[in-house]
PDB file of C-alpha atoms in Angstrom:
ATOM      1  CA  UNK A   1      19.284  12.072   1.245  1.00  0.00           C
ATOM      2  CA  UNK A   2      15.693  10.970   0.744  1.00  0.00           C
ATOM      3  CA  UNK A   3      16.121   7.816  -1.336  1.00  0.00           C
ATOM      4  CA  UNK A   4      18.247   4.949  -0.067  1.00  0.00           C
ATOM      5  CA  UNK A   5      20.930   3.353  -2.189  1.00  0.00           C
ATOM      6  CA  UNK A   6      19.907   1.192  -5.114  1.00  0.00           C
ATOM      7  CA  UNK A   7      21.933  -1.789  -3.904  1.00  0.00           C
ATOM      8  CA  UNK A   8      19.918  -4.599  -2.319  1.00  0.00           C
ATOM      9  CA  UNK A   9      21.235  -6.018   0.930  1.00  0.00           C
ATOM     10  CA  UNK A  10      22.091  -9.632   0.091  1.00  0.00           C
ATOM     11  CA  UNK A  11      21.677 -10.923   3.635  1.00  0.00           C
ATOM     12  CA  UNK A  12      18.230  -9.301   3.943  1.00  0.00           C
ATOM     13  CA  UNK A  13      17.108 -10.701   0.590  1.00  0.00           C
ATOM     14  CA  UNK A  14      18.419 -14.150   1.495  1.00  0.00           C
ATOM     15  CA  UNK A  15      16.437 -14.198   4.726  1.00  0.00           C
ATOM     16  CA  UNK A  16      13.114 -13.225   3.182  1.00  0.00           C
ATOM     17  CA  UNK A  17      13.529 -15.601   0.228  1.00  0.00           C
ATOM     18  CA  UNK A  18      14.131 -18.482   2.668  1.00  0.00           C
ATOM     19  CA  UNK A  19      10.992 -17.461   4.544  1.00  0.00           C
ATOM     20  CA  UNK A  20       9.079 -17.419   1.274  1.00  0.00           C
ATOM     21  CA  UNK A  21      10.220 -20.955   0.389  1.00  0.00           C
ATOM     22  CA  UNK A  22       9.076 -22.197   3.803  1.00  0.00           C
ATOM     23  CA  UNK A  23       5.677 -20.644   3.166  1.00  0.00           C
ATOM     24  CA  UNK A  24       5.389 -22.455  -0.179  1.00  0.00           C
ATOM     25  CA  UNK A  25       5.626 -25.804   1.648  1.00  0.00           C
ATOM     26  CA  UNK A  26       2.887 -24.672   4.030  1.00  0.00           C
ATOM     27  CA  UNK A  27       0.553 -23.493   1.272  1.00  0.00           C
ATOM     28  CA  UNK A  28      -1.322 -26.760   0.884  1.00  0.00           C
ATOM     29  CA  UNK A  29      -1.818 -27.018   4.636  1.00  0.00           C
ATOM     30  CA  UNK A  30      -3.188 -23.467   4.588  1.00  0.00           C
ATOM     31  CA  UNK A  31      -5.646 -24.436   1.841  1.00  0.00           C
ATOM     32  CA  UNK A  32      -7.114 -27.137   4.085  1.00  0.00           C
ATOM     33  CA  UNK A  33      -8.242 -24.542   6.617  1.00  0.00           C
ATOM     34  CA  UNK A  34      -9.074 -21.794   4.138  1.00  0.00           C
ATOM     35  CA  UNK A  35     -12.790 -22.452   4.331  1.00  0.00           C
ATOM     36  CA  UNK A  36     -12.705 -21.236   7.900  1.00  0.00           C
ATOM     37  CA  UNK A  37     -11.225 -17.881   6.855  1.00  0.00           C
ATOM     38  CA  UNK A  38     -12.765 -14.758   5.384  1.00  0.00           C
ATOM     39  CA  UNK A  39     -12.444 -15.064   1.602  1.00  0.00           C
ATOM     40  CA  UNK A  40     -13.118 -11.464   0.656  1.00  0.00           C
ATOM     41  CA  UNK A  41     -12.252  -8.059   2.020  1.00  0.00           C
ATOM     42  CA  UNK A  42     -15.313  -7.728   4.191  1.00  0.00           C
ATOM     43  CA  UNK A  43     -14.678  -4.258   5.644  1.00  0.00           C
ATOM     44  CA  UNK A  44     -17.686  -2.262   4.442  1.00  0.00           C
ATOM     45  CA  UNK A  45     -15.522   0.178   2.473  1.00  0.00           C
ATOM     46  CA  UNK A  46     -15.372   1.049  -1.215  1.00  0.00           C
ATOM     47  CA  UNK A  47     -19.084   1.649  -1.760  1.00  0.00           C
ATOM     48  CA  UNK A  48     -18.101   5.002  -3.290  1.00  0.00           C
ATOM     49  CA  UNK A  49     -14.783   6.014  -4.901  1.00  0.00           C
ATOM     50  CA  UNK A  50     -12.328   7.369  -2.318  1.00  0.00           C
ATOM     51  CA  UNK A  51     -11.310  10.984  -2.954  1.00  0.00           C
ATOM     52  CA  UNK A  52      -8.325  12.888  -1.642  1.00  0.00           C
ATOM     53  CA  UNK A  53      -4.621  13.481  -2.213  1.00  0.00           C
ATOM     54  CA  UNK A  54      -1.619  11.242  -2.880  1.00  0.00           C
ATOM     55  CA  UNK A  55       1.959  12.452  -2.636  1.00  0.00           C
ATOM     56  CA  UNK A  56       3.597  10.617  -5.539  1.00  0.00           C
ATOM     57  CA  UNK A  57       2.933  12.549  -8.763  1.00  0.00           C
ATOM     58  CA  UNK A  58       4.094  15.881  -7.362  1.00  0.00           C
ATOM     59  CA  UNK A  59       6.664  14.964  -4.729  1.00  0.00           C
ATOM     60  CA  UNK A  60       7.781  11.365  -5.370  1.00  0.00           C
ATOM     61  CA  UNK A  61      10.291  10.554  -2.575  1.00  0.00           C
ATOM     62  CA  UNK A  62      10.597  14.169  -1.425  1.00  0.00           C
ATOM     63  CA  UNK A  63       8.054  13.880   1.380  1.00  0.00           C
ATOM     64  CA  UNK A  64       8.162  14.765   5.070  1.00  0.00           C
ATOM     65  CA  UNK A  65       5.756  15.283   7.942  1.00  0.00           C
ATOM     66  CA  UNK A  66       5.577  19.067   7.523  1.00  0.00           C
ATOM     67  CA  UNK A  67       4.455  18.670   3.904  1.00  0.00           C
ATOM     68  CA  UNK A  68       1.761  16.197   4.907  1.00  0.00           C
ATOM     69  CA  UNK A  69       0.515  18.439   7.706  1.00  0.00           C
ATOM     70  CA  UNK A  70       0.370  21.429   5.351  1.00  0.00           C
ATOM     71  CA  UNK A  71      -1.523  19.374   2.779  1.00  0.00           C
ATOM     72  CA  UNK A  72      -4.085  18.314   5.368  1.00  0.00           C
ATOM     73  CA  UNK A  73      -4.522  21.945   6.384  1.00  0.00           C
ATOM     74  CA  UNK A  74      -5.061  23.055   2.785  1.00  0.00           C
ATOM     75  CA  UNK A  75      -7.670  20.380   2.076  1.00  0.00           C
ATOM     76  CA  UNK A  76      -9.706  21.830   4.915  1.00  0.00           C
ATOM     77  CA  UNK A  77      -8.983  25.518   4.222  1.00  0.00           C
ATOM     78  CA  UNK A  78      -9.859  25.311   0.521  1.00  0.00           C
ATOM     79  CA  UNK A  79     -13.152  23.547   1.174  1.00  0.00           C
ATOM     80  CA  UNK A  80     -12.094  20.390  -0.658  1.00  0.00           C
ATOM     81  CA  UNK A  81     -12.535  18.279   2.454  1.00  0.00           C
ATOM     82  CA  UNK A  82     -16.144  19.451   2.772  1.00  0.00           C
ATOM     83  CA  UNK A  83     -16.708  18.218  -0.804  1.00  0.00           C
ATOM     84  CA  UNK A  84     -15.470  14.736   0.067  1.00  0.00           C
ATOM     85  CA  UNK A  85     -11.730  14.960  -0.605  1.00  0.00           C
ATOM     86  CA  UNK A  86     -10.805  13.475   2.749  1.00  0.00           C
ATOM     87  CA  UNK A  87      -7.919  11.059   2.171  1.00  0.00           C
ATOM     88  CA  UNK A  88      -4.341  12.228   2.784  1.00  0.00           C
ATOM     89  CA  UNK A  89      -2.163   9.412   1.458  1.00  0.00           C
ATOM     90  CA  UNK A  90       1.604   9.021   1.704  1.00  0.00           C
ATOM     91  CA  UNK A  91       3.161   7.139  -1.177  1.00  0.00           C
ATOM     92  CA  UNK A  92       6.593   5.468  -1.284  1.00  0.00           C
ATOM     93  CA  UNK A  93       9.625   6.513   0.817  1.00  0.00           C
ATOM     94  CA  UNK A  94       8.067   7.034   4.244  1.00  0.00           C
ATOM     95  CA  UNK A  95       9.477   3.689   5.436  1.00  0.00           C
ATOM     96  CA  UNK A  96      13.156   2.923   6.085  1.00  0.00           C
ATOM     97  CA  UNK A  97      13.742  -0.506   7.617  1.00  0.00           C
ATOM     98  CA  UNK A  98      12.376  -3.247   9.883  1.00  0.00           C
ATOM     99  CA  UNK A  99      13.071  -3.863  13.544  1.00  0.00           C
ATOM    100  CA  UNK A 100      14.310  -7.170  14.982  1.00  0.00           C
ATOM    101  CA  UNK A 101      10.729  -8.467  15.151  1.00  0.00           C
ATOM    102  CA  UNK A 102      10.001  -7.631  11.514  1.00  0.00           C
ATOM    103  CA  UNK A 103       7.859  -4.555  12.142  1.00  0.00           C
ATOM    104  CA  UNK A 104       8.158  -1.699   9.678  1.00  0.00           C
ATOM    105  CA  UNK A 105      10.061   1.392  10.834  1.00  0.00           C
ATOM    106  CA  UNK A 106       9.435   4.885   9.478  1.00  0.00           C
ATOM    107  CA  UNK A 107      12.220   7.213   8.271  1.00  0.00           C
ATOM    108  CA  UNK A 108      12.866   9.294  11.384  1.00  0.00           C
ATOM    109  CA  UNK A 109      14.798  11.907   9.408  1.00  0.00           C
ATOM    110  CA  UNK A 110      11.701  12.921   7.457  1.00  0.00           C
ATOM    111  CA  UNK A 111       9.031  11.857   9.942  1.00  0.00           C
ATOM    112  CA  UNK A 112      10.669  12.655  13.300  1.00  0.00           C
ATOM    113  CA  UNK A 113       7.397  12.639  15.235  1.00  0.00           C
ATOM    114  CA  UNK A 114       6.504   9.192  13.901  1.00  0.00           C
ATOM    115  CA  UNK A 115       3.699   7.938  11.692  1.00  0.00           C
ATOM    116  CA  UNK A 116       1.228   7.563  14.563  1.00  0.00           C
ATOM    117  CA  UNK A 117       1.585  11.243  15.474  1.00  0.00           C
ATOM    118  CA  UNK A 118       1.100  12.211  11.828  1.00  0.00           C
ATOM    119  CA  UNK A 119      -1.974  10.006  11.585  1.00  0.00           C
ATOM    120  CA  UNK A 120      -3.360  11.680  14.702  1.00  0.00           C
ATOM    121  CA  UNK A 121      -2.742  15.114  13.169  1.00  0.00           C
ATOM    122  CA  UNK A 122      -4.573  14.230   9.950  1.00  0.00           C
ATOM    123  CA  UNK A 123      -7.483  12.762  11.916  1.00  0.00           C
ATOM    124  CA  UNK A 124      -7.659  15.896  14.059  1.00  0.00           C
ATOM    125  CA  UNK A 125      -8.592  17.776  10.870  1.00  0.00           C
ATOM    126  CA  UNK A 126     -11.504  15.441  10.235  1.00  0.00           C
ATOM    127  CA  UNK A 127      -9.588  13.674   7.435  1.00  0.00           C
ATOM    128  CA  UNK A 128      -8.475  10.104   6.748  1.00  0.00           C
ATOM    129  CA  UNK A 129      -4.882   8.887   6.661  1.00  0.00           C
ATOM    130  CA  UNK A 130      -3.311   6.547   4.105  1.00  0.00           C
ATOM    131  CA  UNK A 131       0.000   4.753   3.636  1.00  0.00           C
ATOM    132  CA  UNK A 132       1.818   2.897   0.866  1.00  0.00           C
ATOM    133  CA  UNK A 133       3.499  -0.491   0.724  1.00  0.00           C
ATOM    134  CA  UNK A 134       4.247  -3.169  -1.842  1.00  0.00           C
ATOM    135  CA  UNK A 135       3.260  -6.793  -2.480  1.00  0.00           C
ATOM    136  CA  UNK A 136       6.910  -7.585  -3.186  1.00  0.00           C
ATOM    137  CA  UNK A 137      10.137  -7.921  -1.248  1.00  0.00           C
ATOM    138  CA  UNK A 138      10.917  -4.245  -1.872  1.00  0.00           C
ATOM    139  CA  UNK A 139       8.859  -1.208  -2.795  1.00  0.00           C
ATOM    140  CA  UNK A 140       9.338   0.406  -6.185  1.00  0.00           C
ATOM    141  CA  UNK A 141      11.891   2.768  -4.599  1.00  0.00           C
ATOM    142  CA  UNK A 142      13.665  -0.174  -2.914  1.00  0.00           C
ATOM    143  CA  UNK A 143      12.363   0.402   0.595  1.00  0.00           C
ATOM    144  CA  UNK A 144      11.220  -2.681   2.584  1.00  0.00           C
ATOM    145  CA  UNK A 145       8.230  -4.329   0.900  1.00  0.00           C
ATOM    146  CA  UNK A 146       5.357  -6.128   2.570  1.00  0.00           C
ATOM    147  CA  UNK A 147       5.734  -9.650   1.154  1.00  0.00           C
ATOM    148  CA  UNK A 148       6.177 -12.191   3.965  1.00  0.00           C
ATOM    149  CA  UNK A 149       5.581  -9.466   6.567  1.00  0.00           C
ATOM    150  CA  UNK A 150       1.876  -8.953   5.993  1.00  0.00           C
ATOM    151  CA  UNK A 151       0.749  -9.659   9.548  1.00  0.00           C
ATOM    152  CA  UNK A 152       3.346  -7.412  11.153  1.00  0.00           C
ATOM    153  CA  UNK A 153       2.551  -4.610   8.719  1.00  0.00           C
ATOM    154  CA  UNK A 154      -1.215  -4.915   9.065  1.00  0.00           C
ATOM    155  CA  UNK A 155      -0.914  -4.902  12.851  1.00  0.00           C
ATOM    156  CA  UNK A 156       1.225  -1.774  12.701  1.00  0.00           C
ATOM    157  CA  UNK A 157      -1.183  -0.032  10.309  1.00  0.00           C
ATOM    158  CA  UNK A 158      -4.067  -0.777  12.682  1.00  0.00           C
ATOM    159  CA  UNK A 159      -2.006   0.480  15.630  1.00  0.00           C
ATOM    160  CA  UNK A 160      -1.298   3.700  13.722  1.00  0.00           C
ATOM    161  CA  UNK A 161      -5.022   3.992  12.833  1.00  0.00           C
ATOM    162  CA  UNK A 162      -4.365   3.954   9.109  1.00  0.00           C
ATOM    163  CA  UNK A 163      -7.503   4.253   6.942  1.00  0.00           C
ATOM    164  CA  UNK A 164      -6.134   3.434   3.480  1.00  0.00           C
ATOM    165  CA  UNK A 165      -3.378   1.209   2.081  1.00  0.00           C
ATOM    166  CA  UNK A 166      -2.030   1.505  -1.447  1.00  0.00           C
ATOM    167  CA  UNK A 167      -0.303  -1.803  -2.223  1.00  0.00           C
ATOM    168  CA  UNK A 168       2.090  -1.740  -5.176  1.00  0.00           C
ATOM    169  CA  UNK A 169       3.506  -4.558  -7.307  1.00  0.00           C
ATOM    170  CA  UNK A 170       7.296  -4.181  -7.573  1.00  0.00           C
ATOM    171  CA  UNK A 171      10.046  -6.740  -6.850  1.00  0.00           C
ATOM    172  CA  UNK A 172       7.803  -9.793  -6.652  1.00  0.00           C
ATOM    173  CA  UNK A 173      10.082 -11.908  -8.887  1.00  0.00           C
ATOM    174  CA  UNK A 174       7.254 -13.789 -10.587  1.00  0.00           C
ATOM    175  CA  UNK A 175       5.455 -14.916  -7.426  1.00  0.00           C
ATOM    176  CA  UNK A 176       1.736 -15.282  -8.296  1.00  0.00           C
ATOM    177  CA  UNK A 177      -0.078 -12.005  -7.885  1.00  0.00           C
ATOM    178  CA  UNK A 178      -3.299 -13.355  -6.379  1.00  0.00           C
ATOM    179  CA  UNK A 179      -1.384 -15.202  -3.690  1.00  0.00           C
ATOM    180  CA  UNK A 180       0.498 -12.037  -2.727  1.00  0.00           C
ATOM    181  CA  UNK A 181      -2.546  -9.759  -2.530  1.00  0.00           C
ATOM    182  CA  UNK A 182      -4.584 -12.425  -0.757  1.00  0.00           C
ATOM    183  CA  UNK A 183      -2.027 -12.514   2.055  1.00  0.00           C
ATOM    184  CA  UNK A 184      -2.372  -8.810   2.783  1.00  0.00           C
ATOM    185  CA  UNK A 185      -6.156  -8.939   2.407  1.00  0.00           C
ATOM    186  CA  UNK A 186      -6.319 -11.626   5.081  1.00  0.00           C
ATOM    187  CA  UNK A 187      -3.889  -9.801   7.352  1.00  0.00           C
ATOM    188  CA  UNK A 188      -5.926  -6.597   7.139  1.00  0.00           C
ATOM    189  CA  UNK A 189      -9.120  -8.521   7.900  1.00  0.00           C
ATOM    190  CA  UNK A 190      -7.520 -10.056  10.975  1.00  0.00           C
ATOM    191  CA  UNK A 191      -6.821  -6.652  12.548  1.00  0.00           C
ATOM    192  CA  UNK A 192     -10.524  -5.819  12.809  1.00  0.00           C
ATOM    193  CA  UNK A 193      -9.849  -2.259  11.628  1.00  0.00           C
ATOM    194  CA  UNK A 194     -11.521  -1.185   8.356  1.00  0.00           C
ATOM    195  CA  UNK A 195      -8.634  -0.187   6.063  1.00  0.00           C
ATOM    196  CA  UNK A 196      -9.381   0.640   2.433  1.00  0.00           C
ATOM    197  CA  UNK A 197      -7.244  -1.795   0.396  1.00  0.00           C
ATOM    198  CA  UNK A 198      -6.129  -0.253  -2.902  1.00  0.00           C
ATOM    199  CA  UNK A 199      -4.451  -2.805  -5.173  1.00  0.00           C
ATOM    200  CA  UNK A 200      -1.860  -1.208  -7.443  1.00  0.00           C
ATOM    201  CA  UNK A 201      -1.286  -4.202  -9.726  1.00  0.00           C
ATOM    202  CA  UNK A 202      -1.054  -2.029 -12.904  1.00  0.00           C
ATOM    203  CA  UNK A 203      -3.527  -4.209 -14.813  1.00  0.00           C
ATOM    204  CA  UNK A 204      -0.929  -6.774 -15.901  1.00  0.00           C
ATOM    205  CA  UNK A 205      -3.032  -9.767 -14.806  1.00  0.00           C
ATOM    206  CA  UNK A 206      -6.395  -8.201 -15.670  1.00  0.00           C
ATOM    207  CA  UNK A 207      -7.550  -7.539 -12.074  1.00  0.00           C
ATOM    208  CA  UNK A 208     -10.863  -6.119 -13.268  1.00  0.00           C
ATOM    209  CA  UNK A 209     -12.018  -9.728 -13.571  1.00  0.00           C
ATOM    210  CA  UNK A 210     -10.904 -11.064 -10.188  1.00  0.00           C
ATOM    211  CA  UNK A 211      -9.779  -8.358  -7.746  1.00  0.00           C
ATOM    212  CA  UNK A 212     -13.211  -7.771  -6.202  1.00  0.00           C
ATOM    213  CA  UNK A 213     -12.541 -10.687  -3.842  1.00  0.00           C
ATOM    214  CA  UNK A 214      -9.210  -9.218  -2.762  1.00  0.00           C
ATOM    215  CA  UNK A 215      -9.460  -5.450  -2.432  1.00  0.00           C
ATOM    216  CA  UNK A 216     -11.657  -2.369  -2.339  1.00  0.00           C
ATOM    217  CA  UNK A 217     -10.188  -0.908  -5.550  1.00  0.00           C
ATOM    218  CA  UNK A 218      -7.702  -2.026  -8.186  1.00  0.00           C
ATOM    219  CA  UNK A 219      -5.601  -0.369 -10.837  1.00  0.00           C
ATOM    220  CA  UNK A 220      -6.270  -1.485 -14.409  1.00  0.00           C
ATOM    221  CA  UNK A 221      -3.501   0.560 -16.088  1.00  0.00           C
ATOM    222  CA  UNK A 222      -0.050   1.986 -15.547  1.00  0.00           C
ATOM    223  CA  UNK A 223       0.696   5.329 -13.919  1.00  0.00           C
ATOM    224  CA  UNK A 224      -1.179   8.514 -14.690  1.00  0.00           C
ATOM    225  CA  UNK A 225       0.439  11.940 -14.982  1.00  0.00           C
ATOM    226  CA  UNK A 226      -1.054  15.429 -14.876  1.00  0.00           C
ATOM    227  CA  UNK A 227      -1.885  15.810 -18.568  1.00  0.00           C
ATOM    228  CA  UNK A 228      -5.140  15.371 -20.454  1.00  0.00           C
ATOM    229  CA  UNK A 229      -3.403  12.985 -22.850  1.00  0.00           C
ATOM    230  CA  UNK A 230      -2.517  10.675 -19.964  1.00  0.00           C
ATOM    231  CA  UNK A 231      -6.044  10.908 -18.568  1.00  0.00           C
ATOM    232  CA  UNK A 232      -7.633  10.074 -21.923  1.00  0.00           C
ATOM    233  CA  UNK A 233      -5.258   7.175 -22.568  1.00  0.00           C
ATOM    234  CA  UNK A 234      -6.154   5.622 -19.228  1.00  0.00           C
ATOM    235  CA  UNK A 235      -9.847   6.268 -19.818  1.00  0.00           C
ATOM    236  CA  UNK A 236      -9.665   4.425 -23.157  1.00  0.00           C
ATOM    237  CA  UNK A 237      -7.859   1.482 -21.562  1.00  0.00           C
ATOM    238  CA  UNK A 238     -10.399   1.322 -18.741  1.00  0.00           C
ATOM    239  CA  UNK A 239     -13.481   1.384 -20.972  1.00  0.00           C
ATOM    240  CA  UNK A 240     -12.820  -2.165 -22.133  1.00  0.00           C
ATOM    241  CA  UNK A 241     -13.682  -3.386 -18.630  1.00  0.00           C
ATOM    242  CA  UNK A 242     -17.133  -1.728 -18.516  1.00  0.00           C
TER     243      UNK A 242
END
């Protein structure tokens, strides 16, 4: 069964909420040393729009390593890769849990060879590899989110040689959005690996006016679907920011 149960583990939630409250007390101390940190996502990426493929609209949670390998093959075989469509991005449901040290663990039922092996396969085709996470305690499909585990996740993404991170906005329970995205921005910077940081904030807090300091790209609307009506609606909503 691809999607895990909808129930939220109370012990897990209690642990991460306690960790969050501890971090709130440390926030002012962090601000005192902030001037010594990188204040923007200085990774040299995002000069041109990234082009490629994302798994969500077609497959949602029904993803596995064979599908991703086949998609990478087709991008090359059809000539799309030669035209610049080079990103192969997994969306939600690739992750399952965390280990005892807080590092994210992939779903071994659907990705038995592991994410690093899949990343290597995509790179062997001359393509770039992307993953999904969330700036909340859980992802939108209730897998483990990235909030409070930014450093562990960023380290793992760098170890797996990830090129792109889509960072969603579910299950944040009102925690300020800039604070949450700033944490992952800083964690990605610390790895030293250039990872395209795609902020999927849905436009609720008007990121067009502030997200440049946090990510390489940012959503200004809700989800798109494969209809012209959806495309035109999103185009109209986006024009107000030009």
